[in-house]
PDB file of C-alpha atoms in Angstrom:
ATOM      1  CA  MET A   1     -10.386  12.795  -8.288  1.00  0.00           C
ATOM      2  CA  ILE A   2      -6.438  12.527  -9.302  1.00  0.00           C
ATOM      3  CA  LYS A   3      -5.904   9.667 -11.385  1.00  0.00           C
ATOM      4  CA  TYR A   4      -2.212   8.572 -11.284  1.00  0.00           C
ATOM      5  CA  ASP A   5      -0.546   6.598 -14.287  1.00  0.00           C
ATOM      6  CA  PHE A   6       1.423   3.650 -13.176  1.00  0.00           C
ATOM      7  CA  GLY A   7       0.758   1.428 -16.382  1.00  0.00           C
ATOM      8  CA  PRO A   8      -2.142  -0.325 -18.167  1.00  0.00           C
ATOM      9  CA  HIS A   9      -2.347  -2.973 -15.461  1.00  0.00           C
ATOM     10  CA  ILE A  10      -2.308  -0.701 -12.453  1.00  0.00           C
ATOM     11  CA  ALA A  11      -5.010   1.706 -11.266  1.00  0.00           C
ATOM     12  CA  ALA A  12      -4.546   4.457  -8.664  1.00  0.00           C
ATOM     13  CA  PHE A  13      -6.027   7.426  -7.256  1.00  0.00           C
ATOM     14  CA  THR A  14      -6.334  10.178  -4.605  1.00  0.00           C
ATOM     15  CA  SER A  15      -9.698  11.336  -3.823  1.00  0.00           C
ATOM     16  CA  GLU A  16     -10.856  15.123  -3.676  1.00  0.00           C
ATOM     17  CA  ARG A  17     -13.332  16.607  -0.905  1.00  0.00           C
ATOM     18  CA  ASP A  18     -16.320  16.378  -3.167  1.00  0.00           C
ATOM     19  CA  ASP A  19     -15.630  13.394  -4.722  1.00  0.00           C
ATOM     20  CA  ILE A  20     -17.695  10.130  -4.294  1.00  0.00           C
ATOM     21  CA  VAL A  21     -15.451   6.928  -4.348  1.00  0.00           C
ATOM     22  CA  SER A  22     -17.273   3.895  -6.007  1.00  0.00           C
ATOM     23  CA  GLN A  23     -14.641   1.630  -5.500  1.00  0.00           C
ATOM     24  CA  ASP A  24     -14.647  -0.994  -2.543  1.00  0.00           C
ATOM     25  CA  VAL A  25     -11.200   0.020  -1.173  1.00  0.00           C
ATOM     26  CA  LEU A  26      -9.954  -1.930   1.646  1.00  0.00           C
ATOM     27  CA  LEU A  27      -8.618   0.517   4.163  1.00  0.00           C
ATOM     28  CA  PRO A  28      -6.838  -0.313   7.785  1.00  0.00           C
ATOM     29  CA  LYS A  29      -7.093   1.079  11.159  1.00  0.00           C
ATOM     30  CA  LEU A  30      -4.494   3.697  11.314  1.00  0.00           C
ATOM     31  CA  THR A  31      -2.642   4.323  14.383  1.00  0.00           C
ATOM     32  CA  HIS A  32       0.385   6.309  12.908  1.00  0.00           C
ATOM     33  CA  SER A  33       2.670   3.574  13.427  1.00  0.00           C
ATOM     34  CA  SER A  34       5.038   2.003  11.147  1.00  0.00           C
ATOM     35  CA  HIS A  35       3.425  -1.370  10.777  1.00  0.00           C
ATOM     36  CA  VAL A  36       3.014  -2.792   7.407  1.00  0.00           C
ATOM     37  CA  GLU A  37       0.824  -5.956   6.608  1.00  0.00           C
ATOM     38  CA  VAL A  38       0.602  -7.853   3.533  1.00  0.00           C
ATOM     39  CA  VAL A  39      -3.178  -8.543   2.097  1.00  0.00           C
ATOM     40  CA  ASN A  40      -4.136 -11.993   0.754  1.00  0.00           C
ATOM     41  CA  GLU A  41      -8.085 -11.388   1.096  1.00  0.00           C
ATOM     42  CA  ARG A  42     -10.206  -8.703   2.761  1.00  0.00           C
ATOM     43  CA  ALA A  43      -9.969  -8.884   6.331  1.00  0.00           C
ATOM     44  CA  ALA A  44      -9.884  -6.165   9.485  1.00  0.00           C
ATOM     45  CA  PHE A  45      -6.256  -4.669   9.668  1.00  0.00           C
ATOM     46  CA  PRO A  46      -6.113  -2.956  13.200  1.00  0.00           C
ATOM     47  CA  ASP A  47      -3.039  -0.931  14.147  1.00  0.00           C
ATOM     48  CA  THR A  48      -1.811  -1.039  10.300  1.00  0.00           C
ATOM     49  CA  ASP A  49      -0.636   2.091   8.474  1.00  0.00           C
ATOM     50  CA  ALA A  50       0.648   0.412   5.331  1.00  0.00           C
ATOM     51  CA  LEU A  51      -1.036  -2.622   3.130  1.00  0.00           C
ATOM     52  CA  ILE A  52       0.684  -4.579   0.393  1.00  0.00           C
ATOM     53  CA  THR A  53      -1.100  -6.758  -1.909  1.00  0.00           C
ATOM     54  CA  GLN A  54      -0.503  -9.097  -5.222  1.00  0.00           C
ATOM     55  CA  VAL A  55      -4.337  -9.895  -5.395  1.00  0.00           C
ATOM     56  CA  PRO A  56      -5.679  -8.894  -8.773  1.00  0.00           C
ATOM     57  CA  GLY A  57      -9.082  -6.739  -8.122  1.00  0.00           C
ATOM     58  CA  LEU A  58      -8.788  -6.042  -4.810  1.00  0.00           C
ATOM     59  CA  TRP A  59      -8.314  -2.294  -4.132  1.00  0.00           C
ATOM     60  CA  ILE A  60      -5.931  -1.424  -0.990  1.00  0.00           C
ATOM     61  CA  GLY A  61      -5.818   2.214   0.391  1.00  0.00           C
ATOM     62  CA  VAL A  62      -5.174   4.803   3.140  1.00  0.00           C
ATOM     63  CA  TYR A  63      -7.321   7.679   4.761  1.00  0.00           C
ATOM     64  CA  SER A  64      -5.500  11.016   5.115  1.00  0.00           C
ATOM     65  CA  ALA A  65      -6.311  14.750   5.812  1.00  0.00           C
ATOM     66  CA  ASP A  66      -2.750  16.282   5.921  1.00  0.00           C
ATOM     67  CA  CYS A  67      -0.721  12.993   6.522  1.00  0.00           C
ATOM     68  CA  VAL A  68       1.147  11.968   3.356  1.00  0.00           C
ATOM     69  CA  PRO A  69      -0.305   9.236   1.496  1.00  0.00           C
ATOM     70  CA  VAL A  70       2.325   7.088  -0.680  1.00  0.00           C
ATOM     71  CA  LEU A  71       1.120   4.672  -3.265  1.00  0.00           C
ATOM     72  CA  ILE A  72       4.146   2.027  -4.794  1.00  0.00           C
ATOM     73  CA  ALA A  73       3.645  -0.328  -7.571  1.00  0.00           C
ATOM     74  CA  ASP A  74       6.214  -3.048  -8.770  1.00  0.00           C
ATOM     75  CA  LYS A  75       4.902  -3.213 -12.336  1.00  0.00           C
ATOM     76  CA  ARG A  76       7.042  -6.158 -13.214  1.00  0.00           C
ATOM     77  CA  LEU A  77       5.324  -8.601 -10.586  1.00  0.00           C
ATOM     78  CA  ASN A  78       2.069  -6.695 -10.200  1.00  0.00           C
ATOM     79  CA  VAL A  79       2.668  -5.824  -6.380  1.00  0.00           C
ATOM     80  CA  VAL A  80       1.370  -2.749  -4.981  1.00  0.00           C
ATOM     81  CA  ALA A  81       1.002  -0.854  -1.769  1.00  0.00           C
ATOM     82  CA  ALA A  82      -0.662   2.050  -0.146  1.00  0.00           C
ATOM     83  CA  VAL A  83       1.270   3.765   2.937  1.00  0.00           C
ATOM     84  CA  HIS A  84      -0.152   6.237   5.390  1.00  0.00           C
ATOM     85  CA  ALA A  85       2.966   8.160   6.537  1.00  0.00           C
ATOM     86  CA  GLY A  86       2.086  10.661   9.343  1.00  0.00           C
ATOM     87  CA  TRP A  87       4.972  12.652  10.700  1.00  0.00           C
ATOM     88  CA  ARG A  88       5.330   9.769  13.561  1.00  0.00           C
ATOM     89  CA  GLY A  89       5.144   6.903  10.543  1.00  0.00           C
ATOM     90  CA  THR A  90       7.649   9.120   8.744  1.00  0.00           C
ATOM     91  CA  VAL A  91       9.727   9.008  11.644  1.00  0.00           C
ATOM     92  CA  GLY A  92       9.446   5.335  12.145  1.00  0.00           C
ATOM     93  CA  GLY A  93      10.693   4.856   8.236  1.00  0.00           C
ATOM     94  CA  ILE A  94       7.171   3.369   7.208  1.00  0.00           C
ATOM     95  CA  THR A  95       7.570   3.980   3.638  1.00  0.00           C
ATOM     96  CA  ARG A  96      10.928   2.164   3.697  1.00  0.00           C
ATOM     97  CA  ALA A  97       9.614  -0.385   5.583  1.00  0.00           C
ATOM     98  CA  ALA A  98       6.833  -0.891   3.079  1.00  0.00           C
ATOM     99  CA  VAL A  99       9.355  -1.301  -0.053  1.00  0.00           C
ATOM    100  CA  LYS A 100      11.488  -3.699   2.219  1.00  0.00           C
ATOM    101  CA  ARG A 101       8.545  -5.892   2.851  1.00  0.00           C
ATOM    102  CA  MET A 102       7.685  -6.118  -1.017  1.00  0.00           C
ATOM    103  CA  LYS A 103      11.259  -7.180  -1.476  1.00  0.00           C
ATOM    104  CA  ALA A 104      11.545  -9.829   1.074  1.00  0.00           C
ATOM    105  CA  ASP A 105       7.827 -11.100   0.596  1.00  0.00           C
ATOM    106  CA  PHE A 106       7.467 -11.240  -3.183  1.00  0.00           C
ATOM    107  CA  GLY A 107      11.262 -10.605  -4.398  1.00  0.00           C
ATOM    108  CA  CYS A 108      10.276  -7.125  -5.810  1.00  0.00           C
ATOM    109  CA  ARG A 109      13.372  -4.945  -7.001  1.00  0.00           C
ATOM    110  CA  PRO A 110      13.360  -1.228  -6.493  1.00  0.00           C
ATOM    111  CA  GLU A 111      14.303  -0.599 -10.088  1.00  0.00           C
ATOM    112  CA  ASP A 112      10.948  -2.170 -11.240  1.00  0.00           C
ATOM    113  CA  MET A 113       8.933   0.194  -8.788  1.00  0.00           C
ATOM    114  CA  GLN A 114       7.171   3.411  -9.246  1.00  0.00           C
ATOM    115  CA  ALA A 115       5.817   5.319  -6.241  1.00  0.00           C
ATOM    116  CA  VAL A 116       3.614   8.463  -5.728  1.00  0.00           C
ATOM    117  CA  ILE A 117       3.667  10.741  -2.865  1.00  0.00           C
ATOM    118  CA  GLY A 118       0.158  12.090  -2.691  1.00  0.00           C
ATOM    119  CA  PRO A 119      -1.576  15.296  -1.812  1.00  0.00           C
ATOM    120  CA  SER A 120      -0.283  16.452   2.050  1.00  0.00           C
ATOM    121  CA  ILE A 121       0.691  18.933   4.247  1.00  0.00           C
ATOM    122  CA  SER A 122       3.464  21.103   2.556  1.00  0.00           C
ATOM    123  CA  PRO A 123       6.699  22.022   3.918  1.00  0.00           C
ATOM    124  CA  ASP A 124       5.867  25.784   4.276  1.00  0.00           C
ATOM    125  CA  ALA A 125       2.439  24.625   6.359  1.00  0.00           C
ATOM    126  CA  PHE A 126       3.900  21.798   8.321  1.00  0.00           C
ATOM    127  CA  GLU A 127       5.045  23.621  11.816  1.00  0.00           C
ATOM    128  CA  VAL A 128       6.226  21.944  14.730  1.00  0.00           C
ATOM    129  CA  GLY A 129       7.750  22.062  17.956  1.00  0.00           C
ATOM    130  CA  GLU A 130      11.368  21.213  18.639  1.00  0.00           C
ATOM    131  CA  GLU A 131      10.465  17.872  20.300  1.00  0.00           C
ATOM    132  CA  VAL A 132       9.561  16.496  16.568  1.00  0.00           C
ATOM    133  CA  VAL A 133      12.790  18.038  15.034  1.00  0.00           C
ATOM    134  CA  MET A 134      14.927  16.239  17.596  1.00  0.00           C
ATOM    135  CA  LEU A 135      12.828  13.024  16.561  1.00  0.00           C
ATOM    136  CA  PHE A 136      13.791  13.244  13.177  1.00  0.00           C
ATOM    137  CA  ARG A 137      17.257  14.168  13.676  1.00  0.00           C
ATOM    138  CA  GLN A 138      17.762  11.233  15.976  1.00  0.00           C
ATOM    139  CA  SER A 139      16.289   8.979  13.177  1.00  0.00           C
ATOM    140  CA  ALA A 140      18.986  10.211  10.879  1.00  0.00           C
ATOM    141  CA  PHE A 141      16.997  12.182   8.284  1.00  0.00           C
ATOM    142  CA  PRO A 142      18.828  14.832   6.462  1.00  0.00           C
ATOM    143  CA  ASP A 143      18.868  18.533   7.766  1.00  0.00           C
ATOM    144  CA  SER A 144      17.711  19.618   4.751  1.00  0.00           C
ATOM    145  CA  ILE A 145      14.154  18.534   5.433  1.00  0.00           C
ATOM    146  CA  ILE A 146      14.029  20.780   8.516  1.00  0.00           C
ATOM    147  CA  ARG A 147      13.730  24.532   8.220  1.00  0.00           C
ATOM    148  CA  GLN A 148      13.663  27.294  10.856  1.00  0.00           C
ATOM    149  CA  SER A 149      11.624  30.461   9.384  1.00  0.00           C
ATOM    150  CA  ASP A 150      13.102  34.008   9.277  1.00  0.00           C
ATOM    151  CA  PHE A 151      10.379  35.349   7.007  1.00  0.00           C
ATOM    152  CA  PRO A 152       7.783  37.591   7.937  1.00  0.00           C
ATOM    153  CA  ASP A 153       4.027  36.876   8.298  1.00  0.00           C
ATOM    154  CA  SER A 154       1.788  35.948   5.534  1.00  0.00           C
ATOM    155  CA  ILE A 155       4.419  34.624   3.226  1.00  0.00           C
ATOM    156  CA  ILE A 156       2.413  32.856   0.252  1.00  0.00           C
ATOM    157  CA  ARG A 157       4.022  30.630  -2.260  1.00  0.00           C
ATOM    158  CA  GLN A 158       1.981  30.296  -5.543  1.00  0.00           C
ATOM    159  CA  VAL A 159       2.661  27.584  -7.768  1.00  0.00           C
ATOM    160  CA  PRO A 160       1.259  25.866 -11.069  1.00  0.00           C
ATOM    161  CA  THR A 161      -1.462  23.202 -11.115  1.00  0.00           C
ATOM    162  CA  ALA A 162      -1.279  19.469 -11.441  1.00  0.00           C
ATOM    163  CA  HIS A 163      -4.548  17.496 -11.896  1.00  0.00           C
ATOM    164  CA  GLN A 164      -3.408  14.086 -13.117  1.00  0.00           C
ATOM    165  CA  ALA A 165       0.192  12.338 -12.541  1.00  0.00           C
ATOM    166  CA  SER A 166       1.237  10.958 -15.933  1.00  0.00           C
ATOM    167  CA  SER A 167       4.826  10.121 -15.505  1.00  0.00           C
ATOM    168  CA  ALA A 168       7.574   9.951 -12.496  1.00  0.00           C
ATOM    169  CA  LYS A 169       8.197  13.714 -12.513  1.00  0.00           C
ATOM    170  CA  GLU A 170       7.876  16.292 -10.035  1.00  0.00           C
ATOM    171  CA  LEU A 171       4.714  18.258 -10.015  1.00  0.00           C
ATOM    172  CA  SER A 172       4.430  21.688  -8.608  1.00  0.00           C
ATOM    173  CA  ALA A 173       1.546  22.579  -5.838  1.00  0.00           C
ATOM    174  CA  ALA A 174      -1.648  23.881  -7.563  1.00  0.00           C
ATOM    175  CA  CYS A 175      -2.208  25.478  -4.003  1.00  0.00           C
ATOM    176  CA  PRO A 176      -0.938  28.222  -2.061  1.00  0.00           C
ATOM    177  CA  THR A 177       0.829  27.533   1.190  1.00  0.00           C
ATOM    178  CA  THR A 178       0.634  29.990   4.330  1.00  0.00           C
ATOM    179  CA  ASP A 179       1.680  30.906   7.625  1.00  0.00           C
ATOM    180  CA  ALA A 180       5.675  30.897   7.711  1.00  0.00           C
ATOM    181  CA  ARG A 181       5.939  32.728  10.998  1.00  0.00           C
ATOM    182  CA  GLN A 182       9.472  33.995  12.403  1.00  0.00           C
ATOM    183  CA  SER A 183      11.245  31.462  14.868  1.00  0.00           C
ATOM    184  CA  SER A 184       9.323  28.404  13.544  1.00  0.00           C
ATOM    185  CA  PHE A 185      10.248  24.928  12.484  1.00  0.00           C
ATOM    186  CA  TYR A 186       8.775  23.266   9.728  1.00  0.00           C
ATOM    187  CA  ILE A 187       9.404  19.784   8.436  1.00  0.00           C
ATOM    188  CA  ASP A 188       9.340  18.681   4.738  1.00  0.00           C
ATOM    189  CA  LEU A 189       7.239  15.477   5.091  1.00  0.00           C
ATOM    190  CA  TRP A 190       7.600  15.167   1.284  1.00  0.00           C
ATOM    191  CA  GLN A 191      11.231  15.087   0.853  1.00  0.00           C
ATOM    192  CA  ALA A 192      11.456  12.952   4.126  1.00  0.00           C
ATOM    193  CA  ASN A 193       9.283  10.104   2.451  1.00  0.00           C
ATOM    194  CA  ARG A 194      11.191  10.571  -1.019  1.00  0.00           C
ATOM    195  CA  TRP A 195      14.463  10.178   0.897  1.00  0.00           C
ATOM    196  CA  LEU A 196      13.091   7.041   2.646  1.00  0.00           C
ATOM    197  CA  LEU A 197      12.106   5.438  -0.764  1.00  0.00           C
ATOM    198  CA  THR A 198      15.728   6.505  -2.032  1.00  0.00           C
ATOM    199  CA  GLU A 199      17.300   4.839   0.860  1.00  0.00           C
ATOM    200  CA  ALA A 200      15.068   1.764   0.269  1.00  0.00           C
ATOM    201  CA  GLY A 201      16.868   1.805  -3.284  1.00  0.00           C
ATOM    202  CA  LEU A 202      14.537   3.705  -5.760  1.00  0.00           C
ATOM    203  CA  GLN A 203      15.640   6.373  -7.944  1.00  0.00           C
ATOM    204  CA  GLU A 204      14.544   9.884  -7.834  1.00  0.00           C
ATOM    205  CA  GLU A 205      13.012   9.461 -11.535  1.00  0.00           C
ATOM    206  CA  GLN A 206      10.937   6.984 -10.300  1.00  0.00           C
ATOM    207  CA  ILE A 207       9.228   8.880  -7.435  1.00  0.00           C
ATOM    208  CA  LEU A 208       6.370  11.348  -8.390  1.00  0.00           C
ATOM    209  CA  LEU A 209       5.779  14.073  -6.173  1.00  0.00           C
ATOM    210  CA  THR A 210       2.282  15.763  -6.659  1.00  0.00           C
ATOM    211  CA  GLY A 211       3.190  18.906  -4.977  1.00  0.00           C
ATOM    212  CA  LEU A 212      -0.268  19.547  -3.432  1.00  0.00           C
ATOM    213  CA  CYS A 213      -0.923  20.909  -0.064  1.00  0.00           C
ATOM    214  CA  THR A 214      -3.853  19.888   1.608  1.00  0.00           C
ATOM    215  CA  LYS A 215      -3.963  22.615   4.177  1.00  0.00           C
ATOM    216  CA  GLY A 216      -3.516  25.347   1.498  1.00  0.00           C
ATOM    217  CA  CYS A 217      -6.379  23.912  -1.028  1.00  0.00           C
ATOM    218  CA  PRO A 218      -9.628  24.363   1.192  1.00  0.00           C
ATOM    219  CA  ASP A 219     -11.857  23.727  -2.026  1.00  0.00           C
ATOM    220  CA  ARG A 220     -10.059  20.673  -2.847  1.00  0.00           C
ATOM    221  CA  PHE A 221      -8.758  18.901   0.134  1.00  0.00           C
ATOM    222  CA  PHE A 222      -9.810  17.837   3.827  1.00  0.00           C
ATOM    223  CA  SER A 223      -6.999  19.296   6.344  1.00  0.00           C
ATOM    224  CA  ALA A 224      -6.814  18.569   9.890  1.00  0.00           C
ATOM    225  CA  ARG A 225      -4.520  21.243  10.608  1.00  0.00           C
ATOM    226  CA  ARG A 226      -6.960  23.950   9.055  1.00  0.00           C
ATOM    227  CA  GLU A 227     -10.494  22.104  10.126  1.00  0.00           C
ATOM    228  CA  GLY A 228      -9.792  19.845  12.874  1.00  0.00           C
ATOM    229  CA  TYR A 229      -9.167  16.285  13.470  1.00  0.00           C
ATOM    230  CA  THR A 230     -12.856  15.603  12.834  1.00  0.00           C
ATOM    231  CA  THR A 231     -13.043  16.732   9.238  1.00  0.00           C
ATOM    232  CA  GLY A 232     -13.252  14.422   6.380  1.00  0.00           C
ATOM    233  CA  ARG A 233     -10.533  12.377   4.935  1.00  0.00           C
ATOM    234  CA  LEU A 234      -9.149  11.892   1.351  1.00  0.00           C
ATOM    235  CA  ILE A 235      -8.626   8.262   0.173  1.00  0.00           C
ATOM    236  CA  SER A 236      -5.679   7.195  -1.627  1.00  0.00           C
ATOM    237  CA  ALA A 237      -5.915   3.846  -3.709  1.00  0.00           C
ATOM    238  CA  ILE A 238      -4.351   1.431  -5.620  1.00  0.00           C
ATOM    239  CA  CYS A 239      -5.393  -1.665  -7.656  1.00  0.00           C
ATOM    240  CA  ILE A 240      -3.969  -4.446  -9.795  1.00  0.00           C
ATOM    241  CA  MET A 241      -6.569  -4.823 -12.607  1.00  0.00           C
ATOM    242  CA  GLN A 242      -8.091  -8.071 -13.534  1.00  0.00           C
TER     243      GLN A 242
END
């Protein structure tokens, strides 16, 4: 289990494939949307990919198996958010929308926030078609998140391990990423969601990128791209401690 340091009053984690999650986490019914809901009590949240709460002791979270989990906390006002950013939700700006909702509903300020971009598919592994590239370009994402590969087969990038996030500094992936094939398009969902956070007002130093690739780590993480859609799911969750 990967634990994140948001300070003494906020707990947060991402489970790994062999972990048993003992926390009673409120999880919405994900639909790869850009819908954000505020949680005041336990309830069902259909068609929702991001939850926000200020209720102490209430764990909120999201499932994922390659999509990007983003956890956000305002440590001044003790407001937290859990975001599921698949490529459709990322195109729809869900991470930026969650920050905007925190500002609108609770008076949060970006300078008081910290965010974690959790384990998910890496830029080297997320191959897409031209139609997906077009959607990102139409949504004004920077060209730097899009790569057209001209590398030979079996390129592997190995980087150092990172088991626990302890500060808002970018960590490198603990897992190799593979499958860079010639004339393929790749989207960097990590940088896309970091860009959405900065567009919402956060600074780079307030955003922790774990850099862990779900597809490249079969011993640690579930991956829909590697194992199929019916594989298990990771849980990324956050809570204001009582």
